[in-house]
Structures are given as structure tokens and as C-alpha cells.
Short mmCIF file of C-alpha atoms in Angstrom, two decimals:
data_model
loop_
_atom_site.label_atom_id
_atom_site.label_comp_id
_atom_site.label_asym_id
_atom_site.label_seq_id
_atom_site.Cartn_x
_atom_site.Cartn_y
_atom_site.Cartn_z
CA MET H 159 80.92 99.00 16.39
CA ASN H 160 81.86 95.48 15.47
CA ASP H 161 84.92 94.82 13.41
CA PRO H 162 83.88 92.93 10.23
CA LEU H 163 86.75 90.56 10.83
CA GLU H 164 85.29 89.70 14.24
CA ASP H 165 81.97 88.87 12.57
CA GLN H 166 83.75 86.62 10.10
CA LEU H 167 85.59 84.89 12.94
CA ARG H 168 82.34 84.29 14.79
CA GLN H 169 81.16 82.27 11.85
CA LEU H 170 83.85 79.70 12.57
CA ARG H 171 82.33 77.06 14.79
CA PRO H 172 84.47 75.57 17.54
CA GLY H 173 85.08 71.86 17.16
CA ALA H 174 82.36 69.63 18.57
CA LEU H 175 82.85 67.75 21.81
CA PRO H 176 84.24 64.24 21.36
CA ALA H 177 81.66 61.53 21.79
CA ARG H 178 83.38 60.06 24.85
CA LEU H 179 83.32 63.42 26.60
CA ARG H 180 79.70 63.99 25.65
CA ALA H 181 78.89 60.63 27.24
CA ARG H 182 80.77 61.55 30.43
CA ILE H 183 78.87 64.78 30.89
CA ALA H 184 75.51 63.58 29.68
CA THR H 185 73.84 64.17 33.02
CA PRO H 186 74.38 66.96 35.51
CA PRO H 187 76.36 66.15 38.64
CA GLU H 188 74.35 65.40 41.72
CA GLN H 189 74.17 68.20 44.18
CA GLU H 190 75.79 67.51 47.49
CA LYS H 191 73.09 67.22 50.07
CA ILE H 192 73.40 69.77 52.81
CA VAL H 193 72.36 68.24 56.10
CA HIS H 194 70.69 70.68 58.46
CA PHE H 195 70.89 69.94 62.16
CA PRO H 196 68.35 71.58 64.47
CA TRP H 197 69.98 73.98 66.90
CA TRP H 198 69.02 71.95 69.94
CA LYS H 199 70.84 68.91 68.58
CA VAL H 200 73.98 70.97 68.03
CA ALA H 201 73.68 72.44 71.54
CA ALA H 202 73.17 69.01 73.09
CA GLY H 203 76.19 67.66 71.25
CA LEU H 204 78.35 70.56 72.40
CA ALA H 205 77.17 70.15 76.00
CA ALA H 206 77.93 66.42 75.92
CA ALA H 207 81.38 67.07 74.52
CA ALA H 208 82.03 69.67 77.22
CA CYS H 209 80.97 67.18 79.91
CA VAL H 210 83.32 64.54 78.57
CA ILE H 211 86.21 66.99 78.47
CA LEU H 212 85.51 68.19 82.01
CA PHE H 213 85.26 64.63 83.32
CA ALA H 214 88.52 63.64 81.63
CA TRP H 215 90.28 66.69 83.02
CA PHE H 216 88.91 66.15 86.54
CA HIS H 217 89.83 62.47 86.52
CA GLN H 218 93.35 63.22 85.36
CA THR H 219 93.79 65.89 88.03
CA MET H 220 92.56 63.53 90.72
CA GLN H 221 94.99 60.85 89.64
CA ARG H 222 97.86 63.24 89.75
CA THR H 223 97.26 64.25 93.39
CA GLU H 224 96.40 60.79 94.65
CA ASN H 225 98.57 59.58 97.52
CA VAL H 226 100.24 56.22 97.30
CA PRO H 227 100.16 54.25 100.56
CA ILE H 228 103.63 53.63 101.99
CA LEU H 229 104.25 50.13 103.30
CA PHE H 230 107.79 50.34 104.60
CA THR H 231 110.14 53.15 105.58
CA GLU H 232 113.83 52.51 106.15
CA THR H 233 115.69 54.23 108.95
CA PRO H 234 117.15 57.44 107.60
CA SER H 235 120.85 57.39 106.93
CA SER H 236 123.26 60.27 107.26
CA GLU H 237 126.78 60.41 105.94
CA VAL H 238 129.34 63.20 106.03
CA PHE H 239 130.97 63.49 102.72
CA HIS H 240 132.89 66.76 103.14
CA SER H 241 134.08 69.04 105.92
CA ARG H 242 136.13 72.20 105.87
CA ARG H 243 137.48 74.48 108.55
CA MET H 244 136.16 77.93 107.98
CA GLY H 245 137.80 79.99 110.73
CA VAL H 246 138.22 80.53 114.46
CA VAL H 247 136.11 82.71 116.67
CA THR H 248 136.73 83.75 120.26
CA ASP H 249 134.54 85.24 122.89
CA GLY H 250 137.20 87.82 123.71
CA GLY H 251 138.39 85.78 126.67
CA GLN H 252 140.05 82.40 126.99
CA ARG H 253 137.54 80.37 124.95
CA ALA H 254 137.80 79.80 121.24
CA TRP H 255 135.85 77.80 118.65
CA GLN H 256 136.79 76.69 115.27
CA ILE H 257 133.90 76.79 112.79
CA ILE H 258 133.70 73.73 110.54
CA LYS H 259 131.44 73.53 107.54
CA VAL H 260 130.01 70.04 107.32
CA GLU H 261 128.27 68.71 104.22
CA ARG H 262 126.35 65.49 104.61
CA VAL H 263 123.85 63.55 102.64
CA GLU H 264 120.71 62.23 104.27
CA GLY H 265 118.85 59.45 102.61
CA GLN H 266 115.75 57.43 103.25
CA ILE H 267 114.13 54.62 101.35
CA PHE H 268 110.38 54.24 101.10
CA VAL H 269 108.72 51.14 99.76
CA ALA H 270 105.34 52.10 98.50
CA ASP H 271 102.38 50.07 97.50
CA PHE H 272 102.23 46.32 97.01
CA SER H 273 103.73 46.66 93.58
CA GLY H 274 107.05 47.27 95.29
CA ILE H 275 107.72 50.80 94.12
CA THR H 276 110.88 51.95 95.90
CA VAL H 277 111.58 55.60 96.36
CA LEU H 278 114.90 56.89 97.58
CA THR H 279 114.84 60.41 98.88
CA GLN H 280 118.15 62.19 99.24
CA ARG H 281 118.84 65.52 100.78
CA ILE H 282 122.18 67.28 101.04
CA ARG H 283 122.66 69.43 104.17
CA HIS H 284 125.22 72.13 104.78
CA GLU H 285 125.86 73.01 108.41
CA LEU H 286 128.31 75.18 110.28
CA VAL H 287 129.42 73.32 113.41
CA PRO H 288 131.35 75.20 116.16
CA VAL H 289 133.95 72.97 117.90
CA GLU H 290 135.50 74.32 121.03
CA ILE H 291 139.25 74.38 121.12
CA HIS H 292 140.76 73.16 124.32
CA PHE H 293 144.14 74.55 125.17
CA ASP H 294 146.27 72.26 127.34
CA MET J 560 41.98 80.41 31.52
CA ARG J 561 42.40 80.50 35.26
CA LYS J 562 41.69 83.89 36.75
CA ASP J 563 42.20 83.13 40.41
CA ALA J 564 45.64 81.64 40.12
CA GLY J 565 48.84 83.60 40.52
CA PRO J 566 51.56 83.80 37.90
CA ILE J 567 52.66 80.40 36.69
CA VAL J 568 56.33 79.81 37.24
CA GLN J 569 57.68 77.08 35.07
CA ILE J 570 60.67 75.38 36.62
CA SER J 571 62.78 73.42 34.19
CA PRO J 572 64.18 70.15 35.44
CA PRO J 573 67.92 70.30 36.21
CA ASN J 574 68.78 67.95 33.39
CA GLU J 575 67.11 70.23 30.87
CA VAL J 576 68.90 73.31 32.20
CA TRP J 577 72.17 71.41 32.14
CA GLN J 578 71.67 70.34 28.54
CA ARG J 579 70.76 73.86 27.49
CA TRP J 580 73.87 75.25 29.20
CA LEU J 581 76.08 72.65 27.54
CA ALA J 582 74.54 73.39 24.16
CA GLU J 583 75.26 77.09 24.61
CA CYS J 584 78.72 77.03 26.10
CA SER J 585 80.40 73.63 26.06
CA GLU J 586 81.96 73.98 22.61
CA SER J 587 83.59 77.31 23.41
CA PHE J 588 84.72 75.92 26.77
CA PHE J 589 86.25 72.94 25.00
CA LEU J 590 87.91 75.17 22.43
CA TYR J 591 89.51 77.12 25.27
CA ALA J 592 90.37 74.00 27.27
CA ARG J 593 92.12 72.46 24.27
CA GLN J 594 94.34 75.49 23.98
CA GLN J 595 95.51 75.10 27.56
CA PRO J 596 97.05 71.64 28.06
CA ARG J 597 97.56 71.01 24.33
CA CYS J 598 96.41 67.46 24.69
CA THR J 599 92.85 66.51 23.90
CA ALA J 600 92.65 63.85 26.62
CA ASP J 601 93.81 66.36 29.26
CA ALA J 602 91.40 68.96 27.91
CA GLU J 603 88.52 66.51 28.24
CA ASP J 604 89.44 65.71 31.85
CA VAL J 605 89.82 69.38 32.71
CA LEU J 606 86.56 70.33 31.06
CA GLN J 607 84.58 67.58 32.75
CA GLU J 608 85.95 68.51 36.18
CA VAL J 609 85.29 72.19 35.63
CA LEU J 610 81.75 71.71 34.33
CA PHE J 611 80.84 69.56 37.33
CA GLU J 612 82.64 71.74 39.86
CA THR J 613 81.22 75.06 38.71
CA TRP J 614 77.74 73.61 38.34
CA ARG J 615 77.80 72.22 41.88
CA LYS J 616 79.18 75.44 43.33
CA ALA J 617 76.51 77.47 41.56
CA GLY J 618 73.90 75.29 43.25
CA GLY J 619 72.67 73.43 40.21
CA ILE J 620 72.24 76.39 37.88
CA PRO J 621 74.42 77.57 35.01
CA PRO J 622 77.45 79.28 36.54
CA ASP J 623 79.04 82.53 35.43
CA THR J 624 80.74 82.01 32.05
CA ALA J 625 83.84 84.01 32.98
CA LEU J 626 84.19 81.97 36.16
CA ALA J 627 84.03 78.75 34.17
CA PHE J 628 86.74 79.97 31.79
CA ALA J 629 88.91 81.05 34.73
CA THR J 630 88.45 77.66 36.37
CA ILE J 631 89.43 75.90 33.15
CA ARG J 632 92.59 77.96 33.03
CA ARG J 633 93.45 77.31 36.67
CA ARG J 634 92.79 73.58 36.43
CA ALA J 635 94.85 73.32 33.27
CA MET J 636 97.74 75.07 35.01
CA ASP J 637 97.44 72.72 37.99
CA LEU J 638 97.52 69.80 35.63
CA ALA J 639 100.56 71.17 33.84
CA ARG J 640 102.44 71.22 37.14
CA GLY J 641 102.19 67.46 37.46
CA THR J 642 105.51 66.00 36.39
CA GLN J 643 104.12 62.87 34.87
CA ARG J 644 101.66 64.76 32.78
CA ARG J 645 104.38 67.17 31.78
CA ALA J 646 106.58 64.35 30.55
CA ILE J 647 103.77 62.93 28.48
CA ARG J 648 103.01 66.34 27.07
CA GLU J 649 106.64 66.99 26.20
CA ASN J 650 106.78 63.71 24.34
CA ALA J 651 103.71 64.64 22.41
CA SER J 652 103.84 68.42 22.46
CA ILE J 653 101.71 68.59 19.39
CA ASP J 654 98.95 66.06 19.37
CA GLU J 655 98.83 64.94 15.81
CA THR J 656 95.59 63.09 16.32
CA ALA J 657 93.86 66.09 17.81
CA GLU J 658 90.73 67.26 16.15
CA PRO J 659 90.88 70.64 14.44
CA PHE J 660 90.05 73.72 16.46
CA PHE J 661 87.17 74.58 14.21
CA LEU J 662 84.65 72.36 12.54
CA PRO J 663 85.12 71.92 8.82
CA GLU J 664 82.03 72.96 6.98
CA PHE J 665 80.75 71.02 4.03
CA GLY J 666 80.72 73.17 1.00
CA ALA J 667 82.74 75.89 2.63
CA SER J 668 85.36 77.55 0.52
CA ASP J 669 89.06 77.58 1.23
CA THR J 670 88.49 80.83 3.08
CA HIS J 671 87.09 78.98 6.03
CA THR J 672 90.14 76.73 6.23
CA GLN J 673 92.47 79.68 5.91
CA PHE J 674 90.70 81.50 8.73
CA ALA J 675 90.97 78.45 10.95
CA GLN J 676 94.65 78.00 10.16
CA ALA J 677 95.38 81.66 10.77
CA VAL J 678 93.74 81.55 14.21
CA GLY J 679 95.59 78.35 15.04
CA GLY J 680 98.86 80.02 14.06
CA LEU J 681 98.48 82.95 16.43
CA LEU J 682 100.73 83.26 19.46
CA GLU J 683 99.26 81.53 22.49
CA HIS J 684 98.49 84.63 24.54
CA LEU J 685 96.88 86.36 21.57
CA ARG J 686 94.80 83.34 20.64
CA GLU J 687 93.68 82.99 24.24
CA VAL J 688 92.26 86.51 24.34
CA LEU J 689 90.72 86.14 20.89
CA THR J 690 89.04 82.88 21.90
CA LEU J 691 87.60 84.34 25.08
CA ARG J 692 86.35 87.41 23.21
CA ILE J 693 84.97 85.91 20.01
CA TRP J 694 83.77 82.46 21.03
CA GLY J 695 83.50 82.96 24.77
CA GLY J 696 81.67 86.25 24.43
CA LEU J 697 83.49 87.81 27.38
CA SER J 698 84.08 91.51 27.88
CA PHE J 699 87.63 92.85 28.23
CA PRO J 700 87.38 93.31 32.01
CA GLU J 701 86.23 89.68 32.26
CA ILE J 702 89.05 88.51 29.99
CA GLY J 703 91.47 90.44 32.18
CA ARG J 704 90.19 88.63 35.27
CA VAL J 705 90.38 85.23 33.58
CA THR J 706 93.89 85.64 32.20
CA GLY J 707 95.30 87.71 35.06
CA VAL J 708 96.11 90.80 33.02
CA SER J 709 94.66 94.29 32.99
CA GLU J 710 91.65 95.24 30.92
CA ASN J 711 93.84 97.41 28.68
CA THR J 712 96.32 94.60 28.09
CA ALA J 713 93.47 92.27 27.17
CA ALA J 714 92.10 94.84 24.72
CA SER J 715 95.47 95.48 23.15
CA ARG J 716 96.16 91.75 22.79
CA HIS J 717 92.83 91.38 21.04
CA ARG J 718 93.63 94.28 18.74
CA TYR J 719 97.06 92.85 18.00
CA ALA J 720 95.56 89.42 17.28
CA LEU J 721 93.15 90.96 14.76
CA GLU J 722 96.00 92.89 13.14
CA GLN J 723 98.03 89.70 12.78
CA LEU J 724 95.05 87.92 11.27
CA ARG J 725 94.58 90.75 8.82
CA GLU J 726 98.22 90.45 7.78
CA THR J 727 97.97 86.69 7.40
CA LEU J 728 94.64 86.76 5.63
CA GLY J 729 95.37 89.86 3.61
CA LYS J 730 94.45 88.42 0.25
CA VAL J 731 91.49 86.47 1.52
CA LEU J 732 89.98 89.52 3.16
CA LYS J 733 90.28 91.58 0.01
#
């Protein structure tokens, strides 16, 4: 059941729209056009994109594993930078050896390509060298 | 009369449907929108955006009324968050040049004016529910969804608003 007060309130009319607003909404907004693509166009587009991605990936991989021609190789160098006596071993008789730990660095320079790329490879080696002890 | 033809479906042009929808609802939407940002210019912007947005989303047909009210509320709150707008609103918290909430009627007695003033003097949350119920024609569950309160809260706010109006308009109602 309606409250009589509600009925009285309903008789109040909301204020009218201002003229400038009425002008702004005089016509309905245009509907956004929904563009439908046929399935085969979508599939073709996806396939093309996949091909491009595969090609790019393959090309990048190939570049990564490509060998650079070497033009010049320097004679390898070897330099002892540390040695330490580790101990003495005997064969149970008259012969004895002292064991020396030798650390040396081996290096080699490669000049690759005509662009003059120079690559220095360095390798550190640890070796145990037996040196016979001569008793006078 | 054609006997072989099927039922005739008359499709109104979009502009006609739009105009009919505006004629039915736009004034109550505007009434509600004006209560949100408290500035007529903001209310106009909000209402225009909401009318266009809800119409587009509904696919060119009149959208759900409760949804339109809820969108007005949300847009008005978004607008209120803008600092620049807030500053302007604080400077002019009460828009003196604003048009009255309700249309003055020629020949109407003072009762009409008193009713309008009493509604305008209600607390914001009570007036919001009253507006949605009386001029928006929404049910309490719909009002609850629009304002983010439960159906019972919406109903009790409406009841409380009517009680306050009765107190204010005591003599007029007698």
C-alpha cells in the first residue's frame, strides 16, 4: 500500500534539464562498429605471425653459432707465476724426489676477421712436477 | 488487410527510442546526478557521459534504469576524486546559481515549495534513497545495489526520510 506522503512527493517534478545539456544529448551516440573478420583471415594472420617469429628465432640462433674466421694466431705463451714445494717422496731405496706444485698461465692471442677483433685466451694450469734429488 | 503476411513488427528508429527514453528518465537521472557532485556543471558532464556510455553498452536500446543510476553514482565519485575538481567544489560547495531541485509550478500553493524545501533539507544519504525510490522508481533491492547498502538499510533509510519529512511538514500535511 502506498504511503500518501509518497504520492504527494511524486507530484513534485524534478527540475528540467538545462538547455545546454539538452543540446548536448539531442541525438543518441553512434554505436561502435564491430568489425567481424572471417575465420580464415584470422587463421592466415596467425600463421603469418608464427612464420615471422620462427624465422626471427632461427636467424638469431644461426647467428649465435656462426664461426668467425681466424686470420692470425700468435704463438702460445707460458709463464710460471707460482711454485711451491709440496713434499718429498722416495722409492724406498736411494732415490728421492721432491714434488713441486707449479702454477703457470698459458695465453694465446687470436686475431679474427678483417675487422681486427683480437681475442686473448688465458688458461691457468696447476701441475705437480717431481724433481729428482741428487745426493753428492 | 493483408492476410498472407506475417505479424508486422514496427521498429522505431534509434533517435525516436532515445528521445522517448530521455523523456521518461532524464529528469530523474539529472535530479540524482545533481545530488552527487553538488555542482550543476559537473552533474551535466556526468549525466551526458553516463547516458552515452550506458546506451552504447546496451547496444543502442534503453539500458536498465538501476544500472544507469549506479553508473551516475560511480562516475560522480570518480569525478570527486579529482583534486582540481575537488578544489573548485570546495570553493563553491553550495552552488548558488544552481536551479532548484524541483520545478516551480505556476499557481501552486506554498505547500509545493515547502515540500521541495523539506526534501532538499534531508540528509544526503536519506535524500539519495528517497530520490531513487520516488523519482527513480527503483525497488529497495535495486536501491541497495546502487548505493552499496543492504535492502533492509535502503528500506529503513526510506522510512526514516519519510518520518523526517512528516516532522518537517507536520502542519502542511494536516
